[in-house]
PDB file of C-alpha atoms in Angstrom:
ATOM      1  CA  MET A   1    -145.607 209.106 -51.532  1.00 67.00           C
ATOM      2  CA  ALA A   2    -144.936 212.847 -51.248  1.00 73.00           C
ATOM      3  CA  LYS A   3    -141.554 214.026 -52.520  1.00 83.00           C
ATOM      4  CA  LEU A   4    -138.954 215.967 -50.580  1.00 87.00           C
ATOM      5  CA  GLU A   5    -139.008 219.602 -51.632  1.00 91.00           C
ATOM      6  CA  PHE A   6    -135.858 221.676 -52.015  1.00 92.00           C
ATOM      7  CA  ASP A   7    -137.450 224.759 -50.432  1.00 94.00           C
ATOM      8  CA  GLN A   8    -138.663 222.799 -47.399  1.00 93.00           C
ATOM      9  CA  LEU A   9    -135.198 221.369 -46.743  1.00 94.00           C
ATOM     10  CA  LEU A  10    -133.710 224.840 -47.203  1.00 94.00           C
ATOM     11  CA  GLU A  11    -136.163 226.292 -44.695  1.00 94.00           C
ATOM     12  CA  ALA A  12    -135.390 223.465 -42.242  1.00 93.00           C
ATOM     13  CA  GLY A  13    -131.674 224.299 -42.402  1.00 93.00           C
ATOM     14  CA  ALA A  14    -130.627 220.964 -43.889  1.00 94.00           C
ATOM     15  CA  HIS A  15    -128.022 222.733 -46.059  1.00 94.00           C
ATOM     16  CA  PHE A  16    -125.843 224.068 -43.234  1.00 94.00           C
ATOM     17  CA  GLY A  17    -122.637 222.099 -42.750  1.00 93.00           C
ATOM     18  CA  HIS A  18    -119.828 222.659 -40.250  1.00 92.00           C
ATOM     19  CA  LEU A  19    -117.007 225.176 -40.248  1.00 92.00           C
ATOM     20  CA  LYS A  20    -114.539 224.768 -43.089  1.00 90.00           C
ATOM     21  CA  ARG A  21    -111.710 223.945 -40.682  1.00 90.00           C
ATOM     22  CA  LYS A  22    -113.724 221.025 -39.271  1.00 90.00           C
ATOM     23  CA  TRP A  23    -114.669 219.424 -42.564  1.00 92.00           C
ATOM     24  CA  ASN A  24    -113.857 215.911 -43.727  1.00 93.00           C
ATOM     25  CA  PRO A  25    -112.423 215.984 -47.293  1.00 94.00           C
ATOM     26  CA  ALA A  26    -114.329 212.780 -48.120  1.00 94.00           C
ATOM     27  CA  MET A  27    -117.540 214.862 -47.979  1.00 95.00           C
ATOM     28  CA  SER A  28    -116.393 217.165 -50.814  1.00 94.00           C
ATOM     29  CA  PRO A  29    -118.709 215.540 -53.439  1.00 94.00           C
ATOM     30  CA  TYR A  30    -121.722 216.624 -51.389  1.00 95.00           C
ATOM     31  CA  ILE A  31    -120.617 220.224 -50.673  1.00 94.00           C
ATOM     32  CA  PHE A  32    -122.067 222.952 -52.891  1.00 92.00           C
ATOM     33  CA  MET A  33    -120.046 225.957 -51.718  1.00 92.00           C
ATOM     34  CA  GLU A  34    -118.518 227.786 -48.783  1.00 91.00           C
ATOM     35  CA  ARG A  35    -120.107 230.844 -47.220  1.00 90.00           C
ATOM     36  CA  ASN A  36    -118.701 232.837 -44.283  1.00 90.00           C
ATOM     37  CA  GLY A  37    -116.368 229.965 -43.394  1.00 91.00           C
ATOM     38  CA  ILE A  38    -119.232 227.412 -43.344  1.00 94.00           C
ATOM     39  CA  HIS A  39    -119.731 224.653 -45.890  1.00 95.00           C
ATOM     40  CA  ILE A  40    -123.096 224.535 -47.660  1.00 95.00           C
ATOM     41  CA  ILE A  41    -124.465 221.091 -48.539  1.00 96.00           C
ATOM     42  CA  ASP A  42    -125.866 220.452 -52.028  1.00 95.00           C
ATOM     43  CA  LEU A  43    -129.555 219.824 -51.289  1.00 96.00           C
ATOM     44  CA  TYR A  44    -130.204 218.339 -54.735  1.00 95.00           C
ATOM     45  CA  LYS A  45    -127.803 215.553 -53.792  1.00 96.00           C
ATOM     46  CA  THR A  46    -129.524 215.298 -50.394  1.00 96.00           C
ATOM     47  CA  ILE A  47    -132.869 214.698 -52.144  1.00 96.00           C
ATOM     48  CA  ALA A  48    -131.385 212.166 -54.594  1.00 96.00           C
ATOM     49  CA  LYS A  49    -129.600 210.225 -51.857  1.00 96.00           C
ATOM     50  CA  THR A  50    -132.681 210.247 -49.594  1.00 96.00           C
ATOM     51  CA  GLU A  51    -134.821 208.805 -52.400  1.00 95.00           C
ATOM     52  CA  GLU A  52    -132.186 206.125 -53.036  1.00 96.00           C
ATOM     53  CA  ALA A  53    -132.133 205.218 -49.331  1.00 96.00           C
ATOM     54  CA  ALA A  54    -135.949 205.205 -49.179  1.00 96.00           C
ATOM     55  CA  ALA A  55    -136.158 202.695 -52.058  1.00 96.00           C
ATOM     56  CA  ALA A  56    -133.674 200.363 -50.337  1.00 96.00           C
ATOM     57  CA  LEU A  57    -135.389 200.622 -46.933  1.00 96.00           C
ATOM     58  CA  LYS A  58    -138.751 199.931 -48.544  1.00 95.00           C
ATOM     59  CA  GLN A  59    -137.464 196.652 -49.983  1.00 96.00           C
ATOM     60  CA  ILE A  60    -135.974 195.625 -46.624  1.00 96.00           C
ATOM     61  CA  ALA A  61    -139.303 196.291 -44.888  1.00 95.00           C
ATOM     62  CA  LYS A  62    -141.206 194.504 -47.661  1.00 94.00           C
ATOM     63  CA  ALA A  63    -139.056 191.422 -47.029  1.00 94.00           C
ATOM     64  CA  GLY A  64    -140.235 191.449 -43.405  1.00 92.00           C
ATOM     65  CA  LYS A  65    -136.851 192.413 -41.960  1.00 94.00           C
ATOM     66  CA  LYS A  66    -136.067 194.785 -39.099  1.00 95.00           C
ATOM     67  CA  ILE A  67    -134.311 198.164 -39.316  1.00 96.00           C
ATOM     68  CA  LEU A  68    -132.624 199.482 -36.164  1.00 96.00           C
ATOM     69  CA  PHE A  69    -132.736 203.278 -35.720  1.00 96.00           C
ATOM     70  CA  VAL A  70    -129.967 204.892 -33.670  1.00 95.00           C
ATOM     71  CA  ALA A  71    -129.685 208.486 -32.414  1.00 94.00           C
ATOM     72  CA  THR A  72    -128.410 209.422 -28.967  1.00 93.00           C
ATOM     73  CA  LYS A  73    -127.928 213.145 -29.577  1.00 92.00           C
ATOM     74  CA  LYS A  74    -130.428 215.442 -27.883  1.00 91.00           C
ATOM     75  CA  GLN A  75    -131.899 217.007 -31.053  1.00 88.00           C
ATOM     76  CA  ALA A  76    -132.659 213.688 -32.753  1.00 92.00           C
ATOM     77  CA  LYS A  77    -133.808 211.491 -29.837  1.00 93.00           C
ATOM     78  CA  PRO A  78    -137.516 212.514 -29.786  1.00 93.00           C
ATOM     79  CA  VAL A  79    -137.711 212.374 -33.595  1.00 94.00           C
ATOM     80  CA  ILE A  80    -136.242 208.863 -33.777  1.00 94.00           C
ATOM     81  CA  GLU A  81    -138.497 207.631 -30.972  1.00 93.00           C
ATOM     82  CA  GLU A  82    -141.663 208.974 -32.619  1.00 94.00           C
ATOM     83  CA  LYS A  83    -140.868 207.819 -36.164  1.00 94.00           C
ATOM     84  CA  ALA A  84    -139.595 204.344 -35.196  1.00 94.00           C
ATOM     85  CA  GLN A  85    -142.640 203.689 -33.008  1.00 93.00           C
ATOM     86  CA  SER A  86    -144.965 204.732 -35.844  1.00 93.00           C
ATOM     87  CA  ILE A  87    -143.656 201.872 -38.027  1.00 94.00           C
ATOM     88  CA  ASN A  88    -143.023 199.419 -35.160  1.00 93.00           C
ATOM     89  CA  MET A  89    -139.240 199.292 -35.625  1.00 95.00           C
ATOM     90  CA  PRO A  90    -136.601 198.966 -32.854  1.00 94.00           C
ATOM     91  CA  TYR A  91    -134.558 202.017 -31.869  1.00 94.00           C
ATOM     92  CA  VAL A  92    -131.807 203.165 -29.511  1.00 94.00           C
ATOM     93  CA  ILE A  93    -131.930 206.698 -28.100  1.00 93.00           C
ATOM     94  CA  GLU A  94    -129.963 206.197 -24.876  1.00 88.00           C
ATOM     95  CA  ARG A  95    -126.278 205.303 -24.671  1.00 88.00           C
ATOM     96  CA  TRP A  96    -125.284 202.659 -27.231  1.00 91.00           C
ATOM     97  CA  PRO A  97    -124.529 199.468 -25.267  1.00 86.00           C
ATOM     98  CA  GLY A  98    -121.138 198.297 -26.527  1.00 84.00           C
ATOM     99  CA  GLY A  99    -121.355 194.936 -28.239  1.00 89.00           C
ATOM    100  CA  MET A 100    -125.056 195.265 -28.889  1.00 91.00           C
ATOM    101  CA  LEU A 101    -124.608 193.809 -32.379  1.00 94.00           C
ATOM    102  CA  THR A 102    -121.315 191.909 -32.093  1.00 94.00           C
ATOM    103  CA  ASN A 103    -122.367 190.355 -28.772  1.00 92.00           C
ATOM    104  CA  PHE A 104    -126.083 190.154 -29.469  1.00 92.00           C
ATOM    105  CA  PRO A 105    -126.792 186.941 -27.443  1.00 92.00           C
ATOM    106  CA  THR A 106    -125.717 188.722 -24.242  1.00 90.00           C
ATOM    107  CA  ILE A 107    -128.057 191.616 -24.993  1.00 89.00           C
ATOM    108  CA  ARG A 108    -130.872 189.120 -25.558  1.00 89.00           C
ATOM    109  CA  LYS A 109    -130.166 187.602 -22.126  1.00 89.00           C
ATOM    110  CA  ALA A 110    -130.571 191.044 -20.544  1.00 88.00           C
ATOM    111  CA  VAL A 111    -133.879 191.510 -22.391  1.00 86.00           C
ATOM    112  CA  LYS A 112    -134.991 188.061 -21.226  1.00 89.00           C
ATOM    113  CA  LYS A 113    -134.152 189.061 -17.645  1.00 89.00           C
ATOM    114  CA  MET A 114    -136.552 191.973 -18.021  1.00 87.00           C
ATOM    115  CA  SER A 115    -139.258 189.583 -19.255  1.00 86.00           C
ATOM    116  CA  ASN A 116    -138.608 187.270 -16.292  1.00 88.00           C
ATOM    117  CA  ILE A 117    -139.125 190.163 -13.869  1.00 88.00           C
ATOM    118  CA  ASP A 118    -142.431 190.957 -15.569  1.00 86.00           C
ATOM    119  CA  LYS A 119    -143.407 187.295 -15.224  1.00 89.00           C
ATOM    120  CA  MET A 120    -142.571 187.398 -11.496  1.00 87.00           C
ATOM    121  CA  ILE A 121    -144.839 190.408 -11.046  1.00 85.00           C
ATOM    122  CA  LYS A 122    -147.705 188.700 -12.890  1.00 87.00           C
ATOM    123  CA  ASP A 123    -147.571 185.304 -11.138  1.00 87.00           C
ATOM    124  CA  GLY A 124    -147.255 186.810  -7.651  1.00 84.00           C
ATOM    125  CA  THR A 125    -143.664 185.734  -6.925  1.00 86.00           C
ATOM    126  CA  PHE A 126    -142.657 189.387  -6.642  1.00 84.00           C
ATOM    127  CA  ASP A 127    -145.081 189.922  -3.721  1.00 85.00           C
ATOM    128  CA  THR A 128    -143.366 187.213  -1.638  1.00 87.00           C
ATOM    129  CA  LEU A 129    -140.012 189.045  -1.701  1.00 86.00           C
ATOM    130  CA  SER A 130    -138.709 191.322   1.014  1.00 89.00           C
ATOM    131  CA  LYS A 131    -138.983 195.090   0.699  1.00 88.00           C
ATOM    132  CA  ARG A 132    -135.252 195.418  -0.054  1.00 91.00           C
ATOM    133  CA  GLU A 133    -135.372 192.746  -2.802  1.00 89.00           C
ATOM    134  CA  LYS A 134    -138.420 194.377  -4.336  1.00 88.00           C
ATOM    135  CA  LEU A 135    -136.619 197.723  -4.484  1.00 92.00           C
ATOM    136  CA  GLN A 136    -133.521 196.179  -6.083  1.00 91.00           C
ATOM    137  CA  ILE A 137    -135.550 194.324  -8.719  1.00 89.00           C
ATOM    138  CA  THR A 138    -137.682 197.405  -9.460  1.00 90.00           C
ATOM    139  CA  ARG A 139    -134.564 199.526 -10.003  1.00 92.00           C
ATOM    140  CA  GLN A 140    -133.019 196.821 -12.203  1.00 89.00           C
ATOM    141  CA  ARG A 141    -136.211 196.602 -14.262  1.00 87.00           C
ATOM    142  CA  ALA A 142    -136.310 200.401 -14.726  1.00 89.00           C
ATOM    143  CA  LYS A 143    -132.672 200.457 -15.841  1.00 88.00           C
ATOM    144  CA  LEU A 144    -133.197 197.625 -18.321  1.00 86.00           C
ATOM    145  CA  GLU A 145    -136.355 199.281 -19.641  1.00 87.00           C
ATOM    146  CA  LYS A 146    -134.516 202.556 -20.215  1.00 86.00           C
ATOM    147  CA  MET A 147    -131.616 200.914 -22.041  1.00 84.00           C
ATOM    148  CA  LEU A 148    -133.250 197.977 -23.820  1.00 85.00           C
ATOM    149  CA  GLY A 149    -137.016 198.472 -23.715  1.00 85.00           C
ATOM    150  CA  SER A 150    -137.081 199.849 -27.248  1.00 87.00           C
ATOM    151  CA  ILE A 151    -135.385 196.711 -28.660  1.00 89.00           C
ATOM    152  CA  GLN A 152    -137.432 194.172 -26.691  1.00 86.00           C
ATOM    153  CA  ASP A 153    -138.990 192.798 -29.893  1.00 86.00           C
ATOM    154  CA  LEU A 154    -135.654 192.524 -31.706  1.00 89.00           C
ATOM    155  CA  THR A 155    -135.168 188.746 -31.511  1.00 88.00           C
ATOM    156  CA  ARG A 156    -132.411 188.596 -34.132  1.00 92.00           C
ATOM    157  CA  LEU A 157    -129.797 190.916 -35.630  1.00 94.00           C
ATOM    158  CA  PRO A 158    -131.321 193.772 -37.654  1.00 95.00           C
ATOM    159  CA  SER A 159    -131.014 193.726 -41.429  1.00 95.00           C
ATOM    160  CA  ALA A 160    -130.098 197.421 -41.563  1.00 96.00           C
ATOM    161  CA  LEU A 161    -128.946 200.241 -39.305  1.00 97.00           C
ATOM    162  CA  PHE A 162    -130.113 203.847 -39.634  1.00 97.00           C
ATOM    163  CA  VAL A 163    -127.922 206.394 -37.845  1.00 96.00           C
ATOM    164  CA  VAL A 164    -128.223 210.117 -37.176  1.00 95.00           C
ATOM    165  CA  ASP A 165    -124.737 211.631 -36.740  1.00 92.00           C
ATOM    166  CA  VAL A 166    -122.416 208.827 -37.790  1.00 93.00           C
ATOM    167  CA  MET A 167    -119.523 210.458 -35.950  1.00 93.00           C
ATOM    168  CA  LYS A 168    -121.263 210.312 -32.564  1.00 93.00           C
ATOM    169  CA  GLU A 169    -122.540 206.769 -33.234  1.00 94.00           C
ATOM    170  CA  GLN A 170    -119.245 205.475 -34.628  1.00 94.00           C
ATOM    171  CA  ILE A 171    -119.248 202.408 -32.316  1.00 95.00           C
ATOM    172  CA  ALA A 172    -122.633 201.307 -33.706  1.00 95.00           C
ATOM    173  CA  VAL A 173    -121.369 201.904 -37.261  1.00 96.00           C
ATOM    174  CA  LYS A 174    -118.191 199.865 -36.640  1.00 96.00           C
ATOM    175  CA  GLU A 175    -120.175 196.948 -35.218  1.00 96.00           C
ATOM    176  CA  ALA A 176    -122.542 196.980 -38.202  1.00 96.00           C
ATOM    177  CA  ASN A 177    -119.610 197.125 -40.644  1.00 96.00           C
ATOM    178  CA  LYS A 178    -117.935 194.195 -38.889  1.00 96.00           C
ATOM    179  CA  LEU A 179    -121.087 192.080 -39.287  1.00 96.00           C
ATOM    180  CA  GLY A 180    -121.824 193.213 -42.836  1.00 95.00           C
ATOM    181  CA  ILE A 181    -125.057 194.997 -41.867  1.00 96.00           C
ATOM    182  CA  PRO A 182    -125.797 197.867 -44.314  1.00 96.00           C
ATOM    183  CA  VAL A 183    -125.684 201.310 -42.697  1.00 97.00           C
ATOM    184  CA  PHE A 184    -127.932 204.224 -43.659  1.00 97.00           C
ATOM    185  CA  GLY A 185    -126.977 207.577 -42.177  1.00 96.00           C
ATOM    186  CA  ILE A 186    -127.517 211.319 -42.125  1.00 96.00           C
ATOM    187  CA  VAL A 187    -123.952 212.524 -42.639  1.00 96.00           C
ATOM    188  CA  ASP A 188    -122.721 216.056 -41.939  1.00 95.00           C
ATOM    189  CA  THR A 189    -119.649 217.724 -43.476  1.00 95.00           C
ATOM    190  CA  ASN A 190    -117.429 216.830 -40.496  1.00 93.00           C
ATOM    191  CA  SER A 191    -118.050 213.077 -40.816  1.00 94.00           C
ATOM    192  CA  ASP A 192    -116.503 210.241 -42.821  1.00 93.00           C
ATOM    193  CA  PRO A 193    -118.986 208.811 -45.348  1.00 94.00           C
ATOM    194  CA  ASN A 194    -116.747 205.896 -46.369  1.00 94.00           C
ATOM    195  CA  ASP A 195    -118.157 203.508 -43.752  1.00 92.00           C
ATOM    196  CA  ILE A 196    -121.766 204.350 -44.661  1.00 96.00           C
ATOM    197  CA  ASP A 197    -123.499 202.315 -47.372  1.00 96.00           C
ATOM    198  CA  PHE A 198    -126.289 204.854 -47.988  1.00 97.00           C
ATOM    199  CA  VAL A 199    -125.104 208.414 -47.322  1.00 97.00           C
ATOM    200  CA  ILE A 200    -127.703 211.169 -46.854  1.00 97.00           C
ATOM    201  CA  PRO A 201    -125.744 214.461 -46.754  1.00 96.00           C
ATOM    202  CA  ALA A 202    -127.538 216.883 -44.443  1.00 96.00           C
ATOM    203  CA  ASN A 203    -127.259 218.928 -41.274  1.00 95.00           C
ATOM    204  CA  ASP A 204    -127.575 216.351 -38.468  1.00 92.00           C
ATOM    205  CA  ASP A 205    -127.925 219.089 -35.824  1.00 92.00           C
ATOM    206  CA  ALA A 206    -131.158 220.556 -37.234  1.00 93.00           C
ATOM    207  CA  ALA A 207    -134.072 218.725 -35.598  1.00 93.00           C
ATOM    208  CA  LYS A 208    -136.512 219.959 -38.244  1.00 95.00           C
ATOM    209  CA  ALA A 209    -134.337 218.659 -41.101  1.00 95.00           C
ATOM    210  CA  VAL A 210    -133.856 215.292 -39.389  1.00 95.00           C
ATOM    211  CA  ASP A 211    -137.623 215.075 -38.831  1.00 95.00           C
ATOM    212  CA  MET A 212    -138.331 215.833 -42.492  1.00 95.00           C
ATOM    213  CA  ILE A 213    -135.854 213.263 -43.841  1.00 96.00           C
ATOM    214  CA  LEU A 214    -136.928 210.585 -41.353  1.00 95.00           C
ATOM    215  CA  GLY A 215    -140.590 211.245 -42.111  1.00 94.00           C
ATOM    216  CA  TYR A 216    -139.945 210.601 -45.803  1.00 96.00           C
ATOM    217  CA  LEU A 217    -137.974 207.414 -45.120  1.00 96.00           C
ATOM    218  CA  CYS A 218    -140.543 206.059 -42.640  1.00 95.00           C
ATOM    219  CA  GLU A 219    -143.308 206.657 -45.159  1.00 95.00           C
ATOM    220  CA  ALA A 220    -141.389 204.503 -47.652  1.00 95.00           C
ATOM    221  CA  ILE A 221    -140.902 201.806 -45.001  1.00 96.00           C
ATOM    222  CA  LYS A 222    -144.626 201.896 -44.208  1.00 95.00           C
ATOM    223  CA  GLU A 223    -145.407 201.394 -47.900  1.00 95.00           C
ATOM    224  CA  GLY A 224    -143.116 198.362 -47.935  1.00 95.00           C
ATOM    225  CA  LEU A 225    -144.866 196.904 -44.872  1.00 95.00           C
ATOM    226  CA  ASP A 226    -148.302 197.508 -46.432  1.00 94.00           C
ATOM    227  CA  GLU A 227    -147.243 195.834 -49.683  1.00 93.00           C
ATOM    228  CA  ARG A 228    -146.012 192.844 -47.690  1.00 93.00           C
ATOM    229  CA  LYS A 229    -149.406 192.539 -45.975  1.00 92.00           C
ATOM    230  CA  ILE A 230    -151.218 192.705 -49.324  1.00 93.00           C
ATOM    231  CA  GLU A 231    -148.944 190.052 -50.865  1.00 89.00           C
ATOM    232  CA  LYS A 232    -149.459 187.744 -47.886  1.00 88.00           C
ATOM    233  CA  ALA A 233    -153.238 188.245 -48.066  1.00 88.00           C
ATOM    234  CA  ASP A 234    -153.240 187.511 -51.828  1.00 85.00           C
ATOM    235  CA  ALA A 235    -151.123 184.393 -51.293  1.00 84.00           C
ATOM    236  CA  SER A 236    -153.506 183.197 -48.596  1.00 81.00           C
ATOM    237  CA  VAL A 237    -156.550 183.722 -50.851  1.00 85.00           C
ATOM    238  CA  ALA A 238    -154.844 181.908 -53.743  1.00 81.00           C
ATOM    239  CA  GLU A 239    -153.992 178.993 -51.447  1.00 78.00           C
ATOM    240  CA  ASP A 240    -157.606 178.768 -50.240  1.00 77.00           C
ATOM    241  CA  GLN A 241    -158.847 178.811 -53.829  1.00 79.00           C
ATOM    242  CA  GLU A 242    -156.460 176.012 -54.765  1.00 75.00           C
ATOM    243  CA  GLU A 243    -157.713 173.921 -51.850  1.00 73.00           C
ATOM    244  CA  GLU A 244    -161.342 174.589 -52.811  1.00 70.00           C
ATOM    245  CA  GLY A 245    -160.575 173.686 -56.441  1.00 66.00           C
ATOM    246  CA  ALA A 246    -158.901 170.447 -55.385  1.00 58.00           C
ATOM    247  CA  VAL A 247    -162.064 169.105 -53.686  1.00 51.00           C
ATOM    248  CA  PRO A 248    -164.285 169.125 -56.802  1.00 56.00           C
ATOM    249  CA  ARG A 249    -161.480 167.488 -58.782  1.00 56.00           C
ATOM    250  CA  ARG A 250    -161.300 164.695 -56.234  1.00 56.00           C
ATOM    251  CA  GLU A 251    -165.086 164.410 -56.328  1.00 58.00           C
ATOM    252  CA  ARG A 252    -165.050 164.260 -60.150  1.00 55.00           C
ATOM    253  CA  LYS A 253    -162.410 161.507 -60.074  1.00 57.00           C
ATOM    254  CA  SER A 254    -164.518 159.633 -57.518  1.00 60.00           C
ATOM    255  CA  LYS A 255    -167.635 159.904 -59.699  1.00 56.00           C
ATOM    256  CA  VAL A 256    -165.750 158.720 -62.805  1.00 54.00           C
ATOM    257  CA  ALA A 257    -164.367 155.742 -60.875  1.00 58.00           C
ATOM    258  CA  LYS A 258    -167.871 154.953 -59.575  1.00 56.00           C
ATOM    259  CA  ARG A 259    -169.324 155.068 -63.094  1.00 59.00           C
ATOM    260  CA  GLU A 260    -166.576 152.737 -64.295  1.00 60.00           C
ATOM    261  CA  ARG A 261    -167.372 150.296 -61.464  1.00 59.00           C
ATOM    262  CA  VAL A 262    -171.096 150.429 -62.330  1.00 49.00           C
ATOM    263  CA  LYS A 263    -170.318 149.776 -65.996  1.00 53.00           C
ATOM    264  CA  LYS A 264    -168.110 146.844 -65.060  1.00 56.00           C
ATOM    265  CA  GLU A 265    -170.787 145.411 -62.754  1.00 54.00           C
ATOM    266  CA  ASP A 266    -173.433 145.819 -65.477  1.00 52.00           C
ATOM    267  CA  LYS A 267    -171.153 144.132 -68.007  1.00 52.00           C
ATOM    268  CA  ASP A 268    -170.489 141.244 -65.630  1.00 58.00           C
ATOM    269  CA  ALA A 269    -174.243 140.876 -65.006  1.00 50.00           C
ATOM    270  CA  ILE A 270    -174.968 140.822 -68.754  1.00 44.00           C
ATOM    271  CA  ASN A 271    -172.253 138.238 -69.330  1.00 55.00           C
ATOM    272  CA  ALA A 272    -173.644 136.097 -66.524  1.00 51.00           C
ATOM    273  CA  SER A 273    -177.135 136.390 -68.012  1.00 50.00           C
ATOM    274  CA  VAL A 274    -175.900 135.304 -71.466  1.00 43.00           C
ATOM    275  CA  VAL A 275    -174.028 132.342 -69.984  1.00 43.00           C
ATOM    276  CA  SER A 276    -177.144 131.281 -68.055  1.00 51.00           C
ATOM    277  CA  LYS A 277    -179.333 131.526 -71.170  1.00 46.00           C
ATOM    278  CA  TYR A 278    -176.960 129.384 -73.213  1.00 42.00           C
ATOM    279  CA  ALA A 279    -176.825 126.814 -70.402  1.00 45.00           C
ATOM    280  CA  LYS A 280    -180.656 126.545 -70.366  1.00 45.00           C
ATOM    281  CA  ASP A 281    -180.784 126.189 -74.175  1.00 47.00           C
ATOM    282  CA  ALA A 282    -178.235 123.381 -73.973  1.00 42.00           C
ATOM    283  CA  ASP A 283    -180.364 121.546 -71.362  1.00 45.00           C
ATOM    284  CA  VAL A 284    -183.478 121.798 -73.544  1.00 39.00           C
ATOM    285  CA  GLU A 285    -181.654 120.421 -76.578  1.00 42.00           C
ATOM    286  CA  GLU A 286    -180.453 117.423 -74.566  1.00 44.00           C
TER     287      GLU A 286
END
């Protein structure tokens, strides 16, 4: 996997923080210096923290668990959508539906409603409705698709949350914290990193920087998914080999048992022959 380069992050503007007067003191460990009233982020720490997050996300993906990507700000929406789709992970780029994690069963009901509408269209029930009902259902389906279409395959709570701009997505972060779901986030100098389990200090307003960091993380996730496939394939082959090896063993046991039966039958026949011979000799002597 290609490494993040300092110069590339610098060129992408990942080092630019917010104005000094807007900073959050908790971000001081990740700030390199101040220039013209703007905080400059330490990109060496950005690289180290991104690699740490990538290793953790890789293990989550390797375990077959889901990671939910969240970014509703304009600059990050297209990046999140593209990267999450490339690794088949759920994402939210529209308004965060309150209670999406803490009230997950209700969200699943809304997703199921969308599936039921699709079923109506396929089996012809939709065609029997009036024009007004069709219009209402079509609008409802479009609204559900816009809000929940990207999480349609999320059948259970995600094992991790990745957030761009933790300040804007603070409701999602709070819900994840309440449920004990680890949070990964790109955190700018105006945000509080204390609620984030894996902090990636960087400029969350620079689309190019977000794209670069997400690209690196998604590559790690893809590696984890590929390793999982290989392990499953190896396990399947080993299981088949064990089954194939078990058949000859059963056959060998069967052959041994058969030989033992033949030996016993031969021994019984010999004994019977000896008994018969002695019986004849006894008759002759009489």
